[in-house]
């Protein structure tokens, strides 16, 4: 699909500056991959950040959506409410993250639901955590380093 065809398929607001998106548009920009809900570990010497295959206890790992999204901070106080201002300060945001891509003035990929018109496309493309994420509740925190996944960037 050409860039022109993609642009015709996507909602007109997709290319608005992030700071001008309504709350509804901002929320729809999320592709539903669930990667931001994976626990990350930082190397204390280098500061490098590594994803694990362990997801927040609130993530439905089949749907890749938060089960308590509107009140998630009541259960997980450290859960981030992403804003435009946060994006440049979050090097762990996946390279495929729509918020990151739009912040960097890059187009959304073909598999993004706003481009494909299909909510399942993020899963079909193998971008979501659906096939490998485990709930953090299944693994003692001391064992989390064993669940580092080096291929995810």
PDB file of N, CA and C in Angstrom, residues 69-144:
ATOM      1  N   UNK A  69      -8.250  -0.044  33.075  1.00  0.00           N
ATOM      2  CA  UNK A  69      -7.580   1.121  32.501  1.00  0.00           C
ATOM      3  C   UNK A  69      -7.953   2.441  33.174  1.00  0.00           C
ATOM      4  N   UNK A  70      -9.219   2.702  33.344  1.00  0.00           N
ATOM      5  CA  UNK A  70      -9.634   4.012  33.870  1.00  0.00           C
ATOM      6  C   UNK A  70      -9.210   4.247  35.318  1.00  0.00           C
ATOM      7  N   UNK A  71      -9.014   3.173  36.075  1.00  0.00           N
ATOM      8  CA  UNK A  71      -8.615   3.338  37.481  1.00  0.00           C
ATOM      9  C   UNK A  71      -7.325   2.567  37.790  1.00  0.00           C
ATOM     10  N   UNK A  72      -6.512   2.328  36.789  1.00  0.00           N
ATOM     11  CA  UNK A  72      -5.313   1.492  36.936  1.00  0.00           C
ATOM     12  C   UNK A  72      -4.331   1.998  37.985  1.00  0.00           C
ATOM     13  N   UNK A  73      -4.259   3.309  38.156  1.00  0.00           N
ATOM     14  CA  UNK A  73      -3.287   3.864  39.108  1.00  0.00           C
ATOM     15  C   UNK A  73      -3.688   3.599  40.557  1.00  0.00           C
ATOM     16  N   UNK A  74      -4.930   3.258  40.788  1.00  0.00           N
ATOM     17  CA  UNK A  74      -5.353   2.848  42.134  1.00  0.00           C
ATOM     18  C   UNK A  74      -4.712   1.510  42.494  1.00  0.00           C
ATOM     19  N   UNK A  75      -4.546   0.658  41.488  1.00  0.00           N
ATOM     20  CA  UNK A  75      -3.988  -0.678  41.701  1.00  0.00           C
ATOM     21  C   UNK A  75      -2.481  -0.720  41.473  1.00  0.00           C
ATOM     22  N   UNK A  76      -2.023   0.070  40.503  1.00  0.00           N
ATOM     23  CA  UNK A  76      -0.599   0.109  40.149  1.00  0.00           C
ATOM     24  C   UNK A  76      -0.181   1.584  40.122  1.00  0.00           C
ATOM     25  N   UNK A  77       0.162   2.144  41.289  1.00  0.00           N
ATOM     26  CA  UNK A  77       0.463   3.575  41.384  1.00  0.00           C
ATOM     27  C   UNK A  77       1.575   4.046  40.442  1.00  0.00           C
ATOM     28  N   UNK A  78       2.508   3.176  40.117  1.00  0.00           N
ATOM     29  CA  UNK A  78       3.616   3.576  39.243  1.00  0.00           C
ATOM     30  C   UNK A  78       3.267   3.497  37.756  1.00  0.00           C
ATOM     31  N   UNK A  79       2.038   3.102  37.431  1.00  0.00           N
ATOM     32  CA  UNK A  79       1.627   3.034  36.031  1.00  0.00           C
ATOM     33  C   UNK A  79       1.675   4.441  35.430  1.00  0.00           C
ATOM     34  N   UNK A  80       2.213   4.525  34.256  1.00  0.00           N
ATOM     35  CA  UNK A  80       2.407   5.809  33.590  1.00  0.00           C
ATOM     36  C   UNK A  80       1.158   6.246  32.835  1.00  0.00           C
ATOM     37  N   UNK A  81       0.813   7.504  32.972  1.00  0.00           N
ATOM     38  CA  UNK A  81      -0.185   8.120  32.116  1.00  0.00           C
ATOM     39  C   UNK A  81       0.619   8.921  31.100  1.00  0.00           C
ATOM     40  N   UNK A  82       0.776   8.367  29.921  1.00  0.00           N
ATOM     41  CA  UNK A  82       1.652   8.938  28.899  1.00  0.00           C
ATOM     42  C   UNK A  82       1.141  10.286  28.397  1.00  0.00           C
ATOM     43  N   UNK A  83       2.055  11.252  28.308  1.00  0.00           N
ATOM     44  CA  UNK A  83       1.745  12.565  27.736  1.00  0.00           C
ATOM     45  C   UNK A  83       2.777  12.873  26.656  1.00  0.00           C
ATOM     46  N   UNK A  84       2.488  13.865  25.849  1.00  0.00           N
ATOM     47  CA  UNK A  84       3.427  14.286  24.802  1.00  0.00           C
ATOM     48  C   UNK A  84       4.775  14.647  25.419  1.00  0.00           C
ATOM     49  N   UNK A  85       4.738  15.306  26.559  1.00  0.00           N
ATOM     50  CA  UNK A  85       5.973  15.746  27.215  1.00  0.00           C
ATOM     51  C   UNK A  85       6.822  14.570  27.689  1.00  0.00           C
ATOM     52  N   UNK A  86       6.194  13.446  27.979  1.00  0.00           N
ATOM     53  CA  UNK A  86       6.928  12.266  28.454  1.00  0.00           C
ATOM     54  C   UNK A  86       7.748  11.592  27.357  1.00  0.00           C
ATOM     55  N   UNK A  87       7.261  11.600  26.149  1.00  0.00           N
ATOM     56  CA  UNK A  87       7.817  10.773  25.074  1.00  0.00           C
ATOM     57  C   UNK A  87       9.328  10.897  24.910  1.00  0.00           C
ATOM     58  N   UNK A  88       9.907  12.099  24.846  1.00  0.00           N
ATOM     59  CA  UNK A  88      11.366  12.159  24.655  1.00  0.00           C
ATOM     60  C   UNK A  88      12.165  11.654  25.853  1.00  0.00           C
ATOM     61  N   UNK A  89      11.510  11.511  26.992  1.00  0.00           N
ATOM     62  CA  UNK A  89      12.191  11.065  28.213  1.00  0.00           C
ATOM     63  C   UNK A  89      11.991   9.590  28.515  1.00  0.00           C
ATOM     64  N   UNK A  90      11.414   8.870  27.576  1.00  0.00           N
ATOM     65  CA  UNK A  90      11.130   7.447  27.777  1.00  0.00           C
ATOM     66  C   UNK A  90      11.822   6.614  26.698  1.00  0.00           C
ATOM     67  N   UNK A  91      13.125   6.407  26.842  1.00  0.00           N
ATOM     68  CA  UNK A  91      13.855   5.662  25.806  1.00  0.00           C
ATOM     69  C   UNK A  91      13.386   4.219  25.665  1.00  0.00           C
ATOM     70  N   UNK A  92      12.654   3.718  26.644  1.00  0.00           N
ATOM     71  CA  UNK A  92      12.169   2.342  26.583  1.00  0.00           C
ATOM     72  C   UNK A  92      10.915   2.178  25.736  1.00  0.00           C
ATOM     73  N   UNK A  93      10.294   3.287  25.322  1.00  0.00           N
ATOM     74  CA  UNK A  93       9.116   3.137  24.460  1.00  0.00           C
ATOM     75  C   UNK A  93       9.531   2.322  23.240  1.00  0.00           C
ATOM     76  N   UNK A  94       8.756   1.319  22.873  1.00  0.00           N
ATOM     77  CA  UNK A  94       9.125   0.490  21.719  1.00  0.00           C
ATOM     78  C   UNK A  94       9.312   1.329  20.455  1.00  0.00           C
ATOM     79  N   UNK A  95      10.222   0.899  19.608  1.00  0.00           N
ATOM     80  CA  UNK A  95      10.459   1.594  18.344  1.00  0.00           C
ATOM     81  C   UNK A  95       9.205   1.603  17.477  1.00  0.00           C
ATOM     82  N   UNK A  96       8.296   0.662  17.731  1.00  0.00           N
ATOM     83  CA  UNK A  96       7.051   0.553  16.974  1.00  0.00           C
ATOM     84  C   UNK A  96       5.903   1.351  17.582  1.00  0.00           C
ATOM     85  N   UNK A  97       6.110   1.958  18.739  1.00  0.00           N
ATOM     86  CA  UNK A  97       5.047   2.676  19.442  1.00  0.00           C
ATOM     87  C   UNK A  97       4.536   3.852  18.603  1.00  0.00           C
ATOM     88  N   UNK A  98       3.228   3.905  18.422  1.00  0.00           N
ATOM     89  CA  UNK A  98       2.632   4.966  17.610  1.00  0.00           C
ATOM     90  C   UNK A  98       2.916   6.351  18.181  1.00  0.00           C
ATOM     91  N   UNK A  99       2.937   6.471  19.494  1.00  0.00           N
ATOM     92  CA  UNK A  99       3.226   7.769  20.107  1.00  0.00           C
ATOM     93  C   UNK A  99       4.655   8.193  19.780  1.00  0.00           C
ATOM     94  N   UNK A 100       5.566   7.265  19.882  1.00  0.00           N
ATOM     95  CA  UNK A 100       6.963   7.551  19.557  1.00  0.00           C
ATOM     96  C   UNK A 100       7.113   7.878  18.064  1.00  0.00           C
ATOM     97  N   UNK A 101       6.505   7.054  17.215  1.00  0.00           N
ATOM     98  CA  UNK A 101       6.594   7.284  15.771  1.00  0.00           C
ATOM     99  C   UNK A 101       6.058   8.661  15.401  1.00  0.00           C
ATOM    100  N   UNK A 102       4.887   9.002  15.920  1.00  0.00           N
ATOM    101  CA  UNK A 102       4.298  10.309  15.595  1.00  0.00           C
ATOM    102  C   UNK A 102       5.140  11.444  16.165  1.00  0.00           C
ATOM    103  N   UNK A 103       5.711  11.259  17.360  1.00  0.00           N
ATOM    104  CA  UNK A 103       6.582  12.276  17.952  1.00  0.00           C
ATOM    105  C   UNK A 103       7.794  12.515  17.051  1.00  0.00           C
ATOM    106  N   UNK A 104       8.292  11.436  16.445  1.00  0.00           N
ATOM    107  CA  UNK A 104       9.454  11.511  15.554  1.00  0.00           C
ATOM    108  C   UNK A 104       9.051  11.839  14.114  1.00  0.00           C
ATOM    109  N   UNK A 105       7.784  12.211  13.913  1.00  0.00           N
ATOM    110  CA  UNK A 105       7.249  12.544  12.585  1.00  0.00           C
ATOM    111  C   UNK A 105       7.415  11.411  11.579  1.00  0.00           C
ATOM    112  N   UNK A 106       7.235  10.185  12.055  1.00  0.00           N
ATOM    113  CA  UNK A 106       7.300   9.007  11.190  1.00  0.00           C
ATOM    114  C   UNK A 106       5.881   8.484  10.982  1.00  0.00           C
ATOM    115  N   UNK A 107       5.641   7.839   9.842  1.00  0.00           N
ATOM    116  CA  UNK A 107       4.293   7.318   9.583  1.00  0.00           C
ATOM    117  C   UNK A 107       3.982   6.084  10.422  1.00  0.00           C
ATOM    118  N   UNK A 108       2.714   5.845  10.613  1.00  0.00           N
ATOM    119  CA  UNK A 108       2.288   4.626  11.297  1.00  0.00           C
ATOM    120  C   UNK A 108       2.479   3.448  10.344  1.00  0.00           C
ATOM    121  N   UNK A 109       2.859   2.293  10.875  1.00  0.00           N
ATOM    122  CA  UNK A 109       3.066   1.119  10.020  1.00  0.00           C
ATOM    123  C   UNK A 109       1.748   0.549   9.490  1.00  0.00           C
ATOM    124  N   UNK A 110       1.846  -0.249   8.438  1.00  0.00           N
ATOM    125  CA  UNK A 110       0.656  -0.841   7.814  1.00  0.00           C
ATOM    126  C   UNK A 110      -0.202  -1.642   8.784  1.00  0.00           C
ATOM    127  N   UNK A 111       0.441  -2.281   9.769  1.00  0.00           N
ATOM    128  CA  UNK A 111      -0.300  -3.137  10.701  1.00  0.00           C
ATOM    129  C   UNK A 111      -1.022  -2.352  11.796  1.00  0.00           C
ATOM    130  N   UNK A 112      -0.778  -1.062  11.902  1.00  0.00           N
ATOM    131  CA  UNK A 112      -1.454  -0.281  12.947  1.00  0.00           C
ATOM    132  C   UNK A 112      -2.959  -0.299  12.663  1.00  0.00           C
ATOM    133  N   UNK A 113      -3.778  -0.563  13.678  1.00  0.00           N
ATOM    134  CA  UNK A 113      -5.223  -0.631  13.461  1.00  0.00           C
ATOM    135  C   UNK A 113      -5.840   0.601  12.790  1.00  0.00           C
ATOM    136  N   UNK A 114      -5.278   1.774  13.007  1.00  0.00           N
ATOM    137  CA  UNK A 114      -5.819   2.966  12.338  1.00  0.00           C
ATOM    138  C   UNK A 114      -5.536   2.951  10.842  1.00  0.00           C
ATOM    139  N   UNK A 115      -4.498   2.247  10.432  1.00  0.00           N
ATOM    140  CA  UNK A 115      -4.151   2.146   9.014  1.00  0.00           C
ATOM    141  C   UNK A 115      -4.839   0.938   8.386  1.00  0.00           C
ATOM    142  N   UNK A 116      -4.768  -0.195   9.080  1.00  0.00           N
ATOM    143  CA  UNK A 116      -5.332  -1.440   8.538  1.00  0.00           C
ATOM    144  C   UNK A 116      -6.856  -1.485   8.619  1.00  0.00           C
ATOM    145  N   UNK A 117      -7.417  -0.737   9.587  1.00  0.00           N
ATOM    146  CA  UNK A 117      -8.855  -0.791   9.796  1.00  0.00           C
ATOM    147  C   UNK A 117      -9.291  -2.026  10.573  1.00  0.00           C
ATOM    148  N   UNK A 118      -8.319  -2.756  11.127  1.00  0.00           N
ATOM    149  CA  UNK A 118      -8.615  -4.007  11.831  1.00  0.00           C
ATOM    150  C   UNK A 118      -7.866  -4.052  13.157  1.00  0.00           C
ATOM    151  N   UNK A 119      -8.596  -4.210  14.259  1.00  0.00           N
ATOM    152  CA  UNK A 119      -7.974  -4.262  15.592  1.00  0.00           C
ATOM    153  C   UNK A 119      -7.018  -5.440  15.743  1.00  0.00           C
ATOM    154  N   UNK A 120      -7.232  -6.502  14.990  1.00  0.00           N
ATOM    155  CA  UNK A 120      -6.400  -7.707  15.095  1.00  0.00           C
ATOM    156  C   UNK A 120      -5.068  -7.582  14.364  1.00  0.00           C
ATOM    157  N   UNK A 121      -4.913  -6.579  13.517  1.00  0.00           N
ATOM    158  CA  UNK A 121      -3.702  -6.494  12.685  1.00  0.00           C
ATOM    159  C   UNK A 121      -2.419  -6.395  13.501  1.00  0.00           C
ATOM    160  N   UNK A 122      -2.460  -5.763  14.654  1.00  0.00           N
ATOM    161  CA  UNK A 122      -1.273  -5.655  15.510  1.00  0.00           C
ATOM    162  C   UNK A 122      -0.860  -7.035  16.020  1.00  0.00           C
ATOM    163  N   UNK A 123      -1.828  -7.906  16.243  1.00  0.00           N
ATOM    164  CA  UNK A 123      -1.548  -9.270  16.698  1.00  0.00           C
ATOM    165  C   UNK A 123      -1.093 -10.136  15.523  1.00  0.00           C
ATOM    166  N   UNK A 124      -1.790 -10.004  14.394  1.00  0.00           N
ATOM    167  CA  UNK A 124      -1.455 -10.789  13.206  1.00  0.00           C
ATOM    168  C   UNK A 124      -0.045 -10.488  12.715  1.00  0.00           C
ATOM    169  N   UNK A 125       0.412  -9.257  12.925  1.00  0.00           N
ATOM    170  CA  UNK A 125       1.764  -8.859  12.497  1.00  0.00           C
ATOM    171  C   UNK A 125       2.840  -9.313  13.483  1.00  0.00           C
ATOM    172  N   UNK A 126       2.426  -9.881  14.615  1.00  0.00           N
ATOM    173  CA  UNK A 126       3.394 -10.349  15.609  1.00  0.00           C
ATOM    174  C   UNK A 126       3.995  -9.236  16.447  1.00  0.00           C
ATOM    175  N   UNK A 127       3.357  -8.089  16.475  1.00  0.00           N
ATOM    176  CA  UNK A 127       3.862  -6.938  17.224  1.00  0.00           C
ATOM    177  C   UNK A 127       3.418  -6.985  18.683  1.00  0.00           C
ATOM    178  N   UNK A 128       2.244  -7.515  18.936  1.00  0.00           N
ATOM    179  CA  UNK A 128       1.717  -7.514  20.305  1.00  0.00           C
ATOM    180  C   UNK A 128       2.380  -8.578  21.172  1.00  0.00           C
ATOM    181  N   UNK A 129       2.128  -8.465  22.464  1.00  0.00           N
ATOM    182  CA  UNK A 129       2.698  -9.395  23.446  1.00  0.00           C
ATOM    183  C   UNK A 129       1.826 -10.643  23.626  1.00  0.00           C
ATOM    184  N   UNK A 130       0.766 -10.741  22.869  1.00  0.00           N
ATOM    185  CA  UNK A 130      -0.223 -11.811  23.032  1.00  0.00           C
ATOM    186  C   UNK A 130       0.392 -13.212  23.113  1.00  0.00           C
ATOM    187  N   UNK A 131       1.357 -13.506  22.297  1.00  0.00           N
ATOM    188  CA  UNK A 131       1.871 -14.876  22.215  1.00  0.00           C
ATOM    189  C   UNK A 131       2.955 -15.225  23.223  1.00  0.00           C
ATOM    190  N   UNK A 132       3.427 -14.241  23.992  1.00  0.00           N
ATOM    191  CA  UNK A 132       4.533 -14.579  24.901  1.00  0.00           C
ATOM    192  C   UNK A 132       4.456 -13.960  26.294  1.00  0.00           C
ATOM    193  N   UNK A 133       3.582 -13.038  26.529  1.00  0.00           N
ATOM    194  CA  UNK A 133       3.539 -12.379  27.842  1.00  0.00           C
ATOM    195  C   UNK A 133       2.919 -13.282  28.904  1.00  0.00           C
ATOM    196  N   UNK A 134       3.504 -13.200  30.085  1.00  0.00           N
ATOM    197  CA  UNK A 134       2.992 -13.896  31.271  1.00  0.00           C
ATOM    198  C   UNK A 134       2.672 -12.843  32.318  1.00  0.00           C
ATOM    199  N   UNK A 135       1.685 -13.096  33.135  1.00  0.00           N
ATOM    200  CA  UNK A 135       1.381 -12.164  34.215  1.00  0.00           C
ATOM    201  C   UNK A 135       2.499 -12.184  35.248  1.00  0.00           C
ATOM    202  N   UNK A 136       2.835 -11.009  35.732  1.00  0.00           N
ATOM    203  CA  UNK A 136       3.855 -10.880  36.775  1.00  0.00           C
ATOM    204  C   UNK A 136       3.515 -11.698  38.012  1.00  0.00           C
ATOM    205  N   UNK A 137       2.245 -11.973  38.217  1.00  0.00           N
ATOM    206  CA  UNK A 137       1.817 -12.708  39.409  1.00  0.00           C
ATOM    207  C   UNK A 137       2.258 -14.171  39.381  1.00  0.00           C
ATOM    208  N   UNK A 138       2.682 -14.650  38.223  1.00  0.00           N
ATOM    209  CA  UNK A 138       3.073 -16.058  38.087  1.00  0.00           C
ATOM    210  C   UNK A 138       4.546 -16.314  38.388  1.00  0.00           C
ATOM    211  N   UNK A 139       5.326 -15.230  38.566  1.00  0.00           N
ATOM    212  CA  UNK A 139       6.776 -15.383  38.732  1.00  0.00           C
ATOM    213  C   UNK A 139       7.259 -14.521  39.897  1.00  0.00           C
ATOM    214  N   UNK A 140       7.986 -15.107  40.850  1.00  0.00           N
ATOM    215  CA  UNK A 140       8.537 -14.292  41.945  1.00  0.00           C
ATOM    216  C   UNK A 140       9.478 -13.220  41.384  1.00  0.00           C
ATOM    217  N   UNK A 141       9.432 -12.037  41.962  1.00  0.00           N
ATOM    218  CA  UNK A 141      10.225 -10.916  41.445  1.00  0.00           C
ATOM    219  C   UNK A 141      11.715 -11.236  41.366  1.00  0.00           C
ATOM    220  N   UNK A 142      12.222 -12.036  42.268  1.00  0.00           N
ATOM    221  CA  UNK A 142      13.644 -12.406  42.248  1.00  0.00           C
ATOM    222  C   UNK A 142      14.020 -13.165  40.974  1.00  0.00           C
ATOM    223  N   UNK A 143      13.039 -13.765  40.308  1.00  0.00           N
ATOM    224  CA  UNK A 143      13.299 -14.537  39.085  1.00  0.00           C
ATOM    225  C   UNK A 143      13.081 -13.732  37.804  1.00  0.00           C
ATOM    226  N   UNK A 144      12.654 -12.492  37.924  1.00  0.00           N
ATOM    227  CA  UNK A 144      12.364 -11.697  36.739  1.00  0.00           C
ATOM    228  C   UNK A 144      13.530 -11.595  35.763  1.00  0.00           C
TER     229      UNK A 144
END
